mmCIF file of C-alpha atoms in Angstrom:
data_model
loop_
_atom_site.group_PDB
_atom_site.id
_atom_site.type_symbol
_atom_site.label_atom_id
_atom_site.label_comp_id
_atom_site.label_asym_id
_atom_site.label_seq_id
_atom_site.Cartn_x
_atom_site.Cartn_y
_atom_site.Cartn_z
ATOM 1 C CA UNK A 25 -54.561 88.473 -62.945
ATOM 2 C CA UNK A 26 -53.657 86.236 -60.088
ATOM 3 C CA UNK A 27 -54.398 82.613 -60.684
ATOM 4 C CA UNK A 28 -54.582 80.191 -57.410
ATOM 5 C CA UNK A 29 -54.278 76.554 -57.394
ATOM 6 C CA UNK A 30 -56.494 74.118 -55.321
ATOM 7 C CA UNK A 31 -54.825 71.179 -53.490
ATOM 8 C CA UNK A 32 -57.660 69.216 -54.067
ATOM 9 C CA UNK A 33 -58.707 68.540 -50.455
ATOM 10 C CA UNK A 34 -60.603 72.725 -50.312
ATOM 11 C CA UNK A 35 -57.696 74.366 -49.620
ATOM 12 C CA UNK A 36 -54.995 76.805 -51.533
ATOM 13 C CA UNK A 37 -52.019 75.887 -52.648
ATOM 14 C CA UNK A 38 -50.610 79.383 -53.306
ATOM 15 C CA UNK A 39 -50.247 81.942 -56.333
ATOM 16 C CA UNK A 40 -50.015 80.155 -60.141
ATOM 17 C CA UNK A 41 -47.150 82.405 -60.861
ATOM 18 C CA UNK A 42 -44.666 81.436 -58.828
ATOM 19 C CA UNK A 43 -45.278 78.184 -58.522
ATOM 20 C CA UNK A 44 -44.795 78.087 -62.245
ATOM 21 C CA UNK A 45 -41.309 80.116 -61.992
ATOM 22 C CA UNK A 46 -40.305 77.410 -59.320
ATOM 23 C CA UNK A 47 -40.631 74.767 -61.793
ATOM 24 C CA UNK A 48 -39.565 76.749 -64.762
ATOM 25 C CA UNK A 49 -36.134 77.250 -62.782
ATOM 26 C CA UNK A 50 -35.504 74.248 -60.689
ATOM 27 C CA UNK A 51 -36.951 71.617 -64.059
ATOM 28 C CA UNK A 52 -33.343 71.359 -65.786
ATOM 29 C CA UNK A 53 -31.228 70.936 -62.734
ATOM 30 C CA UNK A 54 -33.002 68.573 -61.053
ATOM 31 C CA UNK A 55 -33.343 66.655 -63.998
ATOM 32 C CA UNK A 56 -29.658 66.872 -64.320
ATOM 33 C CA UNK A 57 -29.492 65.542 -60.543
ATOM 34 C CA UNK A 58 -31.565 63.068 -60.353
ATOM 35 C CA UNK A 59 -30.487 61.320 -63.950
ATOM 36 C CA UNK A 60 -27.302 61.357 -62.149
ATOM 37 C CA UNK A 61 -28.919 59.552 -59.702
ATOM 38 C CA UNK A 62 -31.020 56.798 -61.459
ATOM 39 C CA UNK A 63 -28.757 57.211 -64.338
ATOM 40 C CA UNK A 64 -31.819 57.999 -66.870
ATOM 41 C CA UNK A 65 -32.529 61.429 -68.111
ATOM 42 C CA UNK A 66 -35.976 59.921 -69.226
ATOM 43 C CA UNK A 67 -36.662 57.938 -66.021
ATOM 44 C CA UNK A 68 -35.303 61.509 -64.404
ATOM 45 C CA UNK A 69 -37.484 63.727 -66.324
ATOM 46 C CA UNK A 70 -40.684 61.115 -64.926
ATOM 47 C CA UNK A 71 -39.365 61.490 -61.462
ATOM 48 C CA UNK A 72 -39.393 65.150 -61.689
ATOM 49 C CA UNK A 73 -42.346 66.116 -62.930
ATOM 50 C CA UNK A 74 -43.903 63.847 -60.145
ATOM 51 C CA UNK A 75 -41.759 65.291 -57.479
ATOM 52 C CA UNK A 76 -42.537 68.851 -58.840
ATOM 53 C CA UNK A 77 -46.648 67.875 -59.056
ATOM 54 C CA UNK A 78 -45.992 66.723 -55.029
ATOM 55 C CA UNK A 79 -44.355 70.302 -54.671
ATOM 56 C CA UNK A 80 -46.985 72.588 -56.109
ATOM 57 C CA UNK A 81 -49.585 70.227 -54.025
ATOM 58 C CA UNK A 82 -48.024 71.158 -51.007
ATOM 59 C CA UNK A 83 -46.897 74.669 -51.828
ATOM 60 C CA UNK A 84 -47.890 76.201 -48.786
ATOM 61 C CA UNK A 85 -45.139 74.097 -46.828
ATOM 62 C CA UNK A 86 -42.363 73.651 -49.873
ATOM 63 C CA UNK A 87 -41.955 77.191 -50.716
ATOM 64 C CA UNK A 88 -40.818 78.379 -46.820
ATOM 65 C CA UNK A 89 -38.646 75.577 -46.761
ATOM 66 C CA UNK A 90 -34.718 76.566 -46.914
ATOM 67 C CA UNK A 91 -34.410 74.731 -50.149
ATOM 68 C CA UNK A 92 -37.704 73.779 -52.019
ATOM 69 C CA UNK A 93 -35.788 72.625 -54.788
ATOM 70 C CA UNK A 94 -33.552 70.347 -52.463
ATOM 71 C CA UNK A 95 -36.611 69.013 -50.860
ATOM 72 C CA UNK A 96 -38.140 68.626 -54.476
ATOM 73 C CA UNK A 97 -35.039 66.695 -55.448
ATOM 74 C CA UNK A 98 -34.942 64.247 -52.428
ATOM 75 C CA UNK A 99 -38.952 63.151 -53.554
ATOM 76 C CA UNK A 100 -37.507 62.879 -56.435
ATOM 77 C CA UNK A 101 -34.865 60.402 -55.539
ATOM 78 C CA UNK A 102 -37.448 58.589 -53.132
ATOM 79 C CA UNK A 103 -39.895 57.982 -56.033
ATOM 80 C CA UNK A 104 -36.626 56.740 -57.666
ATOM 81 C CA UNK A 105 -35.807 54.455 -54.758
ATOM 82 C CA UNK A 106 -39.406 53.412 -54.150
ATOM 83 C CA UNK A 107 -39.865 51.856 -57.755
ATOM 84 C CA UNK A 108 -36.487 50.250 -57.643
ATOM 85 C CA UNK A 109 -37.744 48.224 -54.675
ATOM 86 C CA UNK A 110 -41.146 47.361 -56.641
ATOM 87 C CA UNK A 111 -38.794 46.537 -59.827
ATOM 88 C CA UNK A 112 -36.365 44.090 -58.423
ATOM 89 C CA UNK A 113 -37.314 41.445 -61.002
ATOM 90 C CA UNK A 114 -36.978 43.977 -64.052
ATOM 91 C CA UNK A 115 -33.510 45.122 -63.147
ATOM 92 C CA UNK A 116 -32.482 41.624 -62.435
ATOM 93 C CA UNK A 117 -33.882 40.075 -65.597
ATOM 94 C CA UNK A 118 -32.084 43.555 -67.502
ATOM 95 C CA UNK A 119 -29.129 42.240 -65.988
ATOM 96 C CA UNK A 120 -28.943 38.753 -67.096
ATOM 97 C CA UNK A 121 -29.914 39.470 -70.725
ATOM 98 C CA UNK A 122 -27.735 42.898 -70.891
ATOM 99 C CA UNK A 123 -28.519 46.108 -72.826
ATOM 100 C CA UNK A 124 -29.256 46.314 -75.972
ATOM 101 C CA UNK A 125 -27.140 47.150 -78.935
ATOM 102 C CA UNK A 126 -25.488 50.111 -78.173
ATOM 103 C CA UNK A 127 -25.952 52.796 -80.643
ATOM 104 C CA UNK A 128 -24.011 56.193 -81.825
ATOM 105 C CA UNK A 129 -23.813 58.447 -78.803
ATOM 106 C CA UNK A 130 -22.294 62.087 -79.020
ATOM 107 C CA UNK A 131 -19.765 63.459 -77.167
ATOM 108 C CA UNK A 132 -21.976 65.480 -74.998
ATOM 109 C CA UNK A 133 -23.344 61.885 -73.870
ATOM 110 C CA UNK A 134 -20.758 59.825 -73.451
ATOM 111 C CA UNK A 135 -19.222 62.302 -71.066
ATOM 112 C CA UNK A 136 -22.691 62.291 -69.165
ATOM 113 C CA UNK A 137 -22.682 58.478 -68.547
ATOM 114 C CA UNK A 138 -18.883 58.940 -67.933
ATOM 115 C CA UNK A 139 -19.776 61.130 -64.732
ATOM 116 C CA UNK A 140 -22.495 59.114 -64.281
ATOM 117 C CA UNK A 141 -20.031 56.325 -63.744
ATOM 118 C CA UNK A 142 -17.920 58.407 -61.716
ATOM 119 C CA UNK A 143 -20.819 59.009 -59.729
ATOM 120 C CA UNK A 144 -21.929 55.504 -59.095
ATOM 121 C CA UNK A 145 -18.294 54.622 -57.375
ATOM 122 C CA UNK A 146 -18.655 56.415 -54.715
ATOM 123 C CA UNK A 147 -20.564 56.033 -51.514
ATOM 124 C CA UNK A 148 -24.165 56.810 -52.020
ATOM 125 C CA UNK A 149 -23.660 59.067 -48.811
ATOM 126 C CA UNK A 150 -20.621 60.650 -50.849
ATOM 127 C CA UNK A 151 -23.383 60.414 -54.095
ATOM 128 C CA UNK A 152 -25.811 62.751 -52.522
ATOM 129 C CA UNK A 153 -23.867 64.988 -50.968
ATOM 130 C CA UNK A 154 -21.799 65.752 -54.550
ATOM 131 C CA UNK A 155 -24.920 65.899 -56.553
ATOM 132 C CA UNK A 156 -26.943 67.919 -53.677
ATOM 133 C CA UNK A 157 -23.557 70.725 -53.584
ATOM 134 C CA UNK A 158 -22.251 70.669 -57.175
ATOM 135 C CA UNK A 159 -25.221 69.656 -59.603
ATOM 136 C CA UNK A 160 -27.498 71.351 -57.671
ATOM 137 C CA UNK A 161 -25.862 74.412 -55.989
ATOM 138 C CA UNK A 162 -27.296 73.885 -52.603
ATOM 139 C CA UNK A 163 -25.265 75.251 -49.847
ATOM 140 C CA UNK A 164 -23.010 72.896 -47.461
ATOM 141 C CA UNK A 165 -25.563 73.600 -44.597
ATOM 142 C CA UNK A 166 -29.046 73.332 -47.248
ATOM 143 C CA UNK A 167 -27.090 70.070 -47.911
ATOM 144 C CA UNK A 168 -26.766 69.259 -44.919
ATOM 145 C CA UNK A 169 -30.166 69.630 -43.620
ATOM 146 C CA UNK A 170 -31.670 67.243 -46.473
ATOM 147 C CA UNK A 171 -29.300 64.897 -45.821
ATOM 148 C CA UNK A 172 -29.506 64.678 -42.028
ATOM 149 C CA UNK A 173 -26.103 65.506 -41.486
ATOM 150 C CA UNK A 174 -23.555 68.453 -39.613
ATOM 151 C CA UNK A 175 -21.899 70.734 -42.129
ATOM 152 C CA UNK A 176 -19.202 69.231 -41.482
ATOM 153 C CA UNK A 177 -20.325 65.762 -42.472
ATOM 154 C CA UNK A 178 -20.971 66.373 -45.444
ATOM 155 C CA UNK A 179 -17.749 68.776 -46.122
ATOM 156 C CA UNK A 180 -15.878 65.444 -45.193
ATOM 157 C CA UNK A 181 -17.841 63.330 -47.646
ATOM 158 C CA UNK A 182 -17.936 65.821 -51.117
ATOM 159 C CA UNK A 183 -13.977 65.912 -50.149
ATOM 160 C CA UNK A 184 -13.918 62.346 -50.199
ATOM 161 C CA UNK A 185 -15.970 61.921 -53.109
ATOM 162 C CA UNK A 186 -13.570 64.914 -55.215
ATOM 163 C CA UNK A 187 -10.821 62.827 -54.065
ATOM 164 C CA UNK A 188 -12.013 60.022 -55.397
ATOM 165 C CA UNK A 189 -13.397 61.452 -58.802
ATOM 166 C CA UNK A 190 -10.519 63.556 -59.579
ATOM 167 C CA UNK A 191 -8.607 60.294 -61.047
ATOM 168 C CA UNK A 192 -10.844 58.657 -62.593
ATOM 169 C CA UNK A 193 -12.984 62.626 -64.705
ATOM 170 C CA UNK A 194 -8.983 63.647 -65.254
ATOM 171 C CA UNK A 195 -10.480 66.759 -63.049
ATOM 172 C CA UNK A 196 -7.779 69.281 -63.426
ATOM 173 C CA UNK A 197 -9.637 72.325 -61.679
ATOM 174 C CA UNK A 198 -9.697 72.822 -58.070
ATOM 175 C CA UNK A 199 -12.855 72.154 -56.257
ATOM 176 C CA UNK A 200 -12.953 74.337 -53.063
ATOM 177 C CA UNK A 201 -15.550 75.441 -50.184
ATOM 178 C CA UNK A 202 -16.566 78.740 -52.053
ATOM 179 C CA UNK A 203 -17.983 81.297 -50.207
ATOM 180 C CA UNK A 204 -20.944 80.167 -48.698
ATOM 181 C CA UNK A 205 -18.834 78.831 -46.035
ATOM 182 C CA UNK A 206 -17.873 82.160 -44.996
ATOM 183 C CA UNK A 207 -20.143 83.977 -42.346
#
């Protein structure tokens, strides 16, 4: 049985199914992404389901896109930046009174805010482009595209940014171009 999905306005947003395999796939990476990004896997997981609601509305366009989930991600991260700029006085009142107590993390955490730390060095151009390529898979030229950028761009800034992270994650593994540079 095929199930179709209104937009709301009269028109169709496309077939149920694959809509929900989009966001059955694409859910745990880009909430991997974008907590790297806003450096919340709760805020993230908020963002994201948002970001995915804005895809499925628009289905139609997102899913002949290059990347759907890349364009997913960057609503994502504009949500993200939208209600930092409404929550100026939050953050800055957070600031002045500092976090609260920390309590027992895990392993498994600590190393997540360590590369979230990592990740927060760098460049948010450099940010981006790392999280778009490595967290997210996208290809140099997908990457590209949501950035705005040449290919080469943004091979210059995720070199960069590996430069940069490789001291401070004790990366010992090489981090190359792989194939998808190849034609």
């Amino acid at each position: 049985m095929r199930h179709v999905v209104t937009t709301g306005r009269g028109g169709v947003a496309g077939d149920l199914g694959e809509q929900e395999r989009f966001c059955a796939a694409a859910w745990p990476r880009l909430v991997a992404a974008v907590s790297h990004h806003c450096g919340d896997v709760h805020v993230a997981e908020e963002l994201v389901q948002e970001a995915l609601v804005r895809a499925c509305r628009r289905w139609s366009h997102v899913s002949r896109l290059s990347s759907p989930e890349g364009w997913t991600y960057r609503v994502a991260v504009n949500l993200a930046n939208s209600a930092w700029r409404r929550q100026r006085a939050e953050r800055r009142a957070y600031a002045r009174h500092g976090p609260p107590e920390a309590v027992v993390r895990s392993v498994a955490v600590e190393e997540q805010q360590a590369v979230h730390a990592a990740l927060q060095s760098l460049t948010a151009p450099q940010r981006e482009a790392v999280i778009l390529r490595y967290l997210l898979d996208l290809s140099v030229e997908q990457t590209a595209e949501l950035l705005g950028k040449r290919p080469g761009a943004v091979r210059a800034l995720t070199h960069r940014a590996i430069t940069r992270l490789r001291p401070v994650l004790d990366v010992t593994e090489e981090v190359t171009e792989e194939a998808d540079d190849v034609s």
